[in-house]
Short mmCIF file of C-alpha atoms and ligand atoms in Angstrom, two decimals:
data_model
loop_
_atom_site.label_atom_id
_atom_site.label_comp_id
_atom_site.label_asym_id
_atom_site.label_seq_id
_atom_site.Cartn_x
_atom_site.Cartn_y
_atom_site.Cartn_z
CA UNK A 1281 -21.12 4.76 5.03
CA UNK A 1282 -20.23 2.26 7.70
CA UNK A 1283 -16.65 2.91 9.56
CA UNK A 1284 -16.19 -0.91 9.92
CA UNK A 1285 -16.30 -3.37 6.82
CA UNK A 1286 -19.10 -5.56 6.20
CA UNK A 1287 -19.65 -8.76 4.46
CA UNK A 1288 -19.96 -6.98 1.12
CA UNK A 1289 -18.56 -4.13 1.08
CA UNK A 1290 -15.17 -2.18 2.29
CA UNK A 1291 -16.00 0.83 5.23
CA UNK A 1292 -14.54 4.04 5.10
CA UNK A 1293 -11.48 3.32 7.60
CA UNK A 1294 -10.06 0.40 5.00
CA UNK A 1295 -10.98 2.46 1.82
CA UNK A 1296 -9.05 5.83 3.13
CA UNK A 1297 -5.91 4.13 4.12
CA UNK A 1298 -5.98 2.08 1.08
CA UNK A 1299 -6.36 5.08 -1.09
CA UNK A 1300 -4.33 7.68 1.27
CA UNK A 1301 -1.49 5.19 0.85
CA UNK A 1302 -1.48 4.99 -2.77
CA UNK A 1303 -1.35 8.62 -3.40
CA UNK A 1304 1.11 8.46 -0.67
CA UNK A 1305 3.11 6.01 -2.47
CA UNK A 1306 3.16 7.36 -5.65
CA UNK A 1307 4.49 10.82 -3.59
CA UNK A 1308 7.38 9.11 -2.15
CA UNK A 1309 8.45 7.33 -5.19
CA UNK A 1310 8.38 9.79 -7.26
CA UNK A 1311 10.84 11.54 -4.65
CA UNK A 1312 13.19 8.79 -4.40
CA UNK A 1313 13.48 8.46 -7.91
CA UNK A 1314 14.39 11.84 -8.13
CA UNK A 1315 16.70 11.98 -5.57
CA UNK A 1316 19.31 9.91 -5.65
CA UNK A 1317 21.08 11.53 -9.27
CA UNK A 1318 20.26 15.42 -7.53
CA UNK A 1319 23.64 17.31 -7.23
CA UNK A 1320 24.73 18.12 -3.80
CA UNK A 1321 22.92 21.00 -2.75
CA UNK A 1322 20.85 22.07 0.32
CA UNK A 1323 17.95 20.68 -2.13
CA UNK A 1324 18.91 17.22 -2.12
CA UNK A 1325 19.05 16.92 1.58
CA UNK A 1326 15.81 18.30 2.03
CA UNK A 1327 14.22 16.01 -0.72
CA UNK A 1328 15.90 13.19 1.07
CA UNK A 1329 14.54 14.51 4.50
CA UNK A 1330 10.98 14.94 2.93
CA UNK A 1331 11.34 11.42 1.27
CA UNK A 1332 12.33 9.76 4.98
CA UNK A 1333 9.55 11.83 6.71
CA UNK A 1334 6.99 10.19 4.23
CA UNK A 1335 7.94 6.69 4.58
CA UNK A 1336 7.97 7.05 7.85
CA UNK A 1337 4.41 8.41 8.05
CA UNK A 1338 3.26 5.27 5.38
CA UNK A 1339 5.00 3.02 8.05
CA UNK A 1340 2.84 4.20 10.14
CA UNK A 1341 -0.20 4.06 8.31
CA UNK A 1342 0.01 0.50 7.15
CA UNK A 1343 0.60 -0.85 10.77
CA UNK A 1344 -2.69 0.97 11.53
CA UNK A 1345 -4.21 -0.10 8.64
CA UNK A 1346 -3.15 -4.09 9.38
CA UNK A 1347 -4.29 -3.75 13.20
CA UNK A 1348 -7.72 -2.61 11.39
CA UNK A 1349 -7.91 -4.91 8.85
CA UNK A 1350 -7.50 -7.79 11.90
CA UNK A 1351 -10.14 -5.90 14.23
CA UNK A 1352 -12.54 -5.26 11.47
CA UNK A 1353 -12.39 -8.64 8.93
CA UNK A 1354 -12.74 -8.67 5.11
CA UNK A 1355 -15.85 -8.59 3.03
CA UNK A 1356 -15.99 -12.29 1.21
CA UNK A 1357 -15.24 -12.81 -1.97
CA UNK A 1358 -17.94 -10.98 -4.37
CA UNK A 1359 -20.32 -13.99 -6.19
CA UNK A 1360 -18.97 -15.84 -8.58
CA UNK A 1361 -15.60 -15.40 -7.83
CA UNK A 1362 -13.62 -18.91 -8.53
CA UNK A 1363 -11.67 -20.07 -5.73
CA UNK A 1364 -7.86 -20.08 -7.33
CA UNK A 1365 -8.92 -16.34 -8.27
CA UNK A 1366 -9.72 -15.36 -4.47
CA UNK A 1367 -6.78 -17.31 -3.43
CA UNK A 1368 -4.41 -15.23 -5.68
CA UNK A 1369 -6.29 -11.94 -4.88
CA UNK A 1370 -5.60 -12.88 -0.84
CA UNK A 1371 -1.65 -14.14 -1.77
CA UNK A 1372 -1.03 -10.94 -3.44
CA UNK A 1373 -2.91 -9.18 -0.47
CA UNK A 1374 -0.15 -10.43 1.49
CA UNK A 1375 2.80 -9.94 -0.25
CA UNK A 1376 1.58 -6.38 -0.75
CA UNK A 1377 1.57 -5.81 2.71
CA UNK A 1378 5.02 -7.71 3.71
CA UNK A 1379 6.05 -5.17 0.41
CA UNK A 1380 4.51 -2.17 2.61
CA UNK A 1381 6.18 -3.02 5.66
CA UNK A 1382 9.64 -4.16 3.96
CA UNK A 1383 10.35 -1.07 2.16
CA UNK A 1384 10.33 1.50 4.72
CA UNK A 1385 12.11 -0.04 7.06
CA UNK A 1386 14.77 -1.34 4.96
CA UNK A 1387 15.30 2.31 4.08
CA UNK A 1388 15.35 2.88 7.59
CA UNK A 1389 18.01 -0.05 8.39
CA UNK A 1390 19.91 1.36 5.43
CA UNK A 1391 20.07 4.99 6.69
CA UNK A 1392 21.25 3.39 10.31
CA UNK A 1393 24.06 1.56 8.32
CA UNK A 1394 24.82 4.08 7.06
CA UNK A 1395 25.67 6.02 9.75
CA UNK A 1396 22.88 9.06 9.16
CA UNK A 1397 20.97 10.64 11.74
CA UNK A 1398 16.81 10.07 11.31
CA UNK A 1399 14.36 12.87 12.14
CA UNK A 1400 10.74 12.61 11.53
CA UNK A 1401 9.51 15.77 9.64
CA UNK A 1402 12.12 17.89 12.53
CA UNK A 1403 9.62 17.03 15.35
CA UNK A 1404 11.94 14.05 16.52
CA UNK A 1405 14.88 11.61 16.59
CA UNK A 1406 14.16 7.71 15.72
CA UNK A 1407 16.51 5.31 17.06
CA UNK A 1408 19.13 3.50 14.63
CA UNK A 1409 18.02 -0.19 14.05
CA UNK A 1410 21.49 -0.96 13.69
CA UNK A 1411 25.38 0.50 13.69
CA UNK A 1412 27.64 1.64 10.98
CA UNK A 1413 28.12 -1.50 8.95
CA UNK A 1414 28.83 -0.78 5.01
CA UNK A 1415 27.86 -4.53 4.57
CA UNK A 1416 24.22 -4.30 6.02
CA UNK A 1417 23.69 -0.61 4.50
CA UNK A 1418 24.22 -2.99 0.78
CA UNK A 1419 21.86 -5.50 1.65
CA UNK A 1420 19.36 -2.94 2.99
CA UNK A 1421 19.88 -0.87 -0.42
CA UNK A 1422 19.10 -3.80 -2.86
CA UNK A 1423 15.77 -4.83 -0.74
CA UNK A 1424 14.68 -1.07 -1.02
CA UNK A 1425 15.58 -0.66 -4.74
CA UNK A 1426 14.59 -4.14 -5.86
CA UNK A 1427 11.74 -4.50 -2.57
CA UNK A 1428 9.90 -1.42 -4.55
CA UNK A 1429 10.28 -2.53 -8.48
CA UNK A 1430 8.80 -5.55 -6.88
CA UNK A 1431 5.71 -3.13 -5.58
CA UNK A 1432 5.45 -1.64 -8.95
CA UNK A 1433 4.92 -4.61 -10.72
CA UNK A 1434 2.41 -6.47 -7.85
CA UNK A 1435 0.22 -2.98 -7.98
CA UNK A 1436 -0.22 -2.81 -11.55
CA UNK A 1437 -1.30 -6.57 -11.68
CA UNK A 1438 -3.67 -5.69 -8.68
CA UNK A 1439 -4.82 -2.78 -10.44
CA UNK A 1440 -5.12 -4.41 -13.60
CA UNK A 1441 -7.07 -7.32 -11.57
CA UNK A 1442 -9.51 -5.21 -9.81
CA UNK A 1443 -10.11 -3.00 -13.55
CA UNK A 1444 -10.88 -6.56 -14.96
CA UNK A 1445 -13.62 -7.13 -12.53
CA UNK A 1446 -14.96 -3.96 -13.49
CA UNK A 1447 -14.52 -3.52 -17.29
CA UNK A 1448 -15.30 -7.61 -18.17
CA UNK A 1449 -17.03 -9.09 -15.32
CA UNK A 1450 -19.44 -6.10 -14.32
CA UNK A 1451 -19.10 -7.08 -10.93
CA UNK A 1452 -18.74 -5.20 -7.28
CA UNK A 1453 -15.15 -5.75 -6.65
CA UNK A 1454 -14.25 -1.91 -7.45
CA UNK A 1455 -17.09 -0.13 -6.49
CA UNK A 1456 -17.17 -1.89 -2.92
CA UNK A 1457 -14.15 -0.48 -2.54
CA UNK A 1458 -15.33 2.85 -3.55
CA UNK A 1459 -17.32 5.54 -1.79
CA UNK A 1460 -21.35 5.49 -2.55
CA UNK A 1461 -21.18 4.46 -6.03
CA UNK A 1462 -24.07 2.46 -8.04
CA UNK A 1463 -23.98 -1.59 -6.80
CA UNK A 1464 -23.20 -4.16 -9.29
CA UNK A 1465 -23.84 -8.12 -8.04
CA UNK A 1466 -21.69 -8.30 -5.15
CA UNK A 1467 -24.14 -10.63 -3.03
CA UNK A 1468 -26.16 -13.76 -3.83
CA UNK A 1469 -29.69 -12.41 -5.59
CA UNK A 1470 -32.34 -12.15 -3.14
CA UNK A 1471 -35.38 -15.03 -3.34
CA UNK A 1472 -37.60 -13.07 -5.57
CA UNK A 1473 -34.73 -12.21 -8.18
CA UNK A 1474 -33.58 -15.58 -8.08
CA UNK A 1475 -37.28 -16.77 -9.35
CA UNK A 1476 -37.35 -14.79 -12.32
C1 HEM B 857 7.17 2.80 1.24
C2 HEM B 857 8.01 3.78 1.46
C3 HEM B 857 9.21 4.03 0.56
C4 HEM B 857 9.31 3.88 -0.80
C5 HEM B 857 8.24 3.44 -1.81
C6 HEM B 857 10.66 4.24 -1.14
C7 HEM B 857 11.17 4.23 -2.43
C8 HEM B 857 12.46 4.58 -2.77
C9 HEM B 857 12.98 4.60 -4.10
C10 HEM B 857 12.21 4.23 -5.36
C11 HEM B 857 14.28 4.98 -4.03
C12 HEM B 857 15.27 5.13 -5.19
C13 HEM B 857 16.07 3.86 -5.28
C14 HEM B 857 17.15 3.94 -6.32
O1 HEM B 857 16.84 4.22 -7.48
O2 HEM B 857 18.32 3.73 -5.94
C15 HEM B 857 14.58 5.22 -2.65
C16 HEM B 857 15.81 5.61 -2.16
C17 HEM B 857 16.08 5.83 -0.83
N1 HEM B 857 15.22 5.69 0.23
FE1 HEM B 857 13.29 5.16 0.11
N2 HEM B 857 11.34 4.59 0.00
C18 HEM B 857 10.47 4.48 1.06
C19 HEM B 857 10.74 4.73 2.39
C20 HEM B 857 11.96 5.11 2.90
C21 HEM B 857 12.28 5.33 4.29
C22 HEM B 857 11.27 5.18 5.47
C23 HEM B 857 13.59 5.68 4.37
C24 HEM B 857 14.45 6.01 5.56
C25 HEM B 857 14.04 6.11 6.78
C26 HEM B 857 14.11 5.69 3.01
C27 HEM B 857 15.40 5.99 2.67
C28 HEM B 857 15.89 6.01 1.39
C29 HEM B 857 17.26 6.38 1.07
C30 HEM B 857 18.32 6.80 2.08
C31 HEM B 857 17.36 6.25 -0.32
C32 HEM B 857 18.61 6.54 -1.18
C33 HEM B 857 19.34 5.27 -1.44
C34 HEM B 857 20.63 5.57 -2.17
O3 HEM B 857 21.14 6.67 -2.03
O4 HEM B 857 21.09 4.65 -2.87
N3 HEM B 857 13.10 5.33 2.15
N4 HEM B 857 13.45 4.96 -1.90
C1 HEM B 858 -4.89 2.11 -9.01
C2 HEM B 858 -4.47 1.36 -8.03
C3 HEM B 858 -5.32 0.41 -7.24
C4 HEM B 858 -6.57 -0.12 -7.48
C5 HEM B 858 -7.46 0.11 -8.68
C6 HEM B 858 -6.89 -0.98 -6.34
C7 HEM B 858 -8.07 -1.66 -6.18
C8 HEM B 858 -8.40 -2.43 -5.08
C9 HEM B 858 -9.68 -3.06 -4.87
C10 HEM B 858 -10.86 -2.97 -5.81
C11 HEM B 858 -9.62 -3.75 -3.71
C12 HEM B 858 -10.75 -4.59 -3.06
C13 HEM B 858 -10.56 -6.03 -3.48
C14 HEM B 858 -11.69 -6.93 -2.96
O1 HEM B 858 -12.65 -6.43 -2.41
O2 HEM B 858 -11.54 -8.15 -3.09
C15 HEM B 858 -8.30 -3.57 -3.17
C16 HEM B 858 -7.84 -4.14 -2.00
C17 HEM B 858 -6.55 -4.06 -1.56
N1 HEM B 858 -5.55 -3.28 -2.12
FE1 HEM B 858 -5.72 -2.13 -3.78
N2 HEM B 858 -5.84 -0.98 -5.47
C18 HEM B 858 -4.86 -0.14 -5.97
C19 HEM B 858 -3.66 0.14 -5.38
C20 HEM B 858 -3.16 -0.50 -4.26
C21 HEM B 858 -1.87 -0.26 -3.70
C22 HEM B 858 -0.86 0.80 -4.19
C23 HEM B 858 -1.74 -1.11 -2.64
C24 HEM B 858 -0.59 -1.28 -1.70
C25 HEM B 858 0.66 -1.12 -1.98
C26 HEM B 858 -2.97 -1.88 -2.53
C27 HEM B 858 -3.20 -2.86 -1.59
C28 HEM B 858 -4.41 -3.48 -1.38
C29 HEM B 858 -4.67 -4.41 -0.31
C30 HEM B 858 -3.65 -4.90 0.73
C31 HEM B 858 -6.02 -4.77 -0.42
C32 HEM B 858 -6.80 -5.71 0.52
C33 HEM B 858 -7.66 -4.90 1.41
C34 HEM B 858 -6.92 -4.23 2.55
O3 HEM B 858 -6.37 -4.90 3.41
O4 HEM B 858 -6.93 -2.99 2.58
N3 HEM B 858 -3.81 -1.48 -3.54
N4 HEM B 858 -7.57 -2.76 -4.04
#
């Protein structure tokens, strides 16, 4: 499989992150979900730890995976996709990253507010974005909380998008994301298939 993407397909750098980062996701949710009603024990501050350490690391990953995304393009749209539908799959493309890059870092501007120290999996320190303010730490809370229902409900009409193109329209939009799977119509039919 091609590293880079091609006009028709996704290559293996874009379809790693983008399925590294959902499992990743999924990890870190479920985490801070958990977290915030734990009692206070030696647990809870290693959950949070663990939680922080993995957004971190998705931070990370999605800055990587933008810089790629510029450097390498976009297949088009598969065949037979109508315009408004490609312009809503590209909007929600968007949002999903600003979503991506909003959510870990207003945890991060909410742990500065709040005064806590930041430590990336022990190996080292990150800076504070900002200083004590019980104000700032609010705001930062309610993007985080409300930033990641948000997520939730933009990935499950993504999801439910790209299982659409599968299930009803038979077409390529899945599987090019995929690794090595059987083609459906993703390109324009060649001469000879277009004559019978
Ligand atoms: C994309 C990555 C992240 C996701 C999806 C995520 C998701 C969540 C969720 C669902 C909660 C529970 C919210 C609630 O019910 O109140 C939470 C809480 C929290 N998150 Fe994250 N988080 C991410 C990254 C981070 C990062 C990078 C940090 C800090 C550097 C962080 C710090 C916190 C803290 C401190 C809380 C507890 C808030 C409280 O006690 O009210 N998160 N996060
Ligand atoms: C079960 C869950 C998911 C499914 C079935 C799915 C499916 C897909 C498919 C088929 C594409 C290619 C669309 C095309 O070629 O036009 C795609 C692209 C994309 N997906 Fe997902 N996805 C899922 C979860 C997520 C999550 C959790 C995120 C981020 C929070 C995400 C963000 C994106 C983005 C930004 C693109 C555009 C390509 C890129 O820049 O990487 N997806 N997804």
């Amino acid at each position: 499989m091609d590293l880079k993407n091609r006009s028709d397909r996704w290559g293996a750098v874009s379809q790693v992150l983008h399925w590294a980062i959902l499992v990743l996701l999924v990890w870190i949710a479920w985490l801070g979900l958990g977290m915030v009603d734990m009692p206070n024990t030696p647990a809870k501050i290693g959950t949070y730890a663990l939680h922080k350490s993995l957004g971190l690391t998705l931070l990370a990953l999605v800055a990587a995976r933008l810089a790629w995304r510029l450097y390498a393009g976009a297949p088009s749209p598969v065949v037979g996709t109508p315009r408004w539908q490609a312009r809503i799959a590209s909007l929600t493309h968007v949002a999903l990253y600003g979503l991506m890059f909003a959510i870990p870092l207003s945890g991060w501007l909410f742990n500065s507010a709040s005064g806590y120290p930041l430590q990336w999996f022990k190996r080292f320190n990150l800076p504070a974005l900002s200083g004590r303010d019980q104000g700032l730490a609010d705001v930062a809370a309610g993007i985080h909380e409300y930033g990641f229902w948000l997520l939730v409900a933009l990935v499950a009409l993504h999801a439910a998008a790209a299982l659409y193109h599968h299930v009803a329209q038979r077409d390529d939009t899945l599987t090019r994301m995929l690794p090595a799977l059987p083609r459906r119509r993703s390109t324009a039919p060649s001469e000879s298939e277009s004559l019978t």
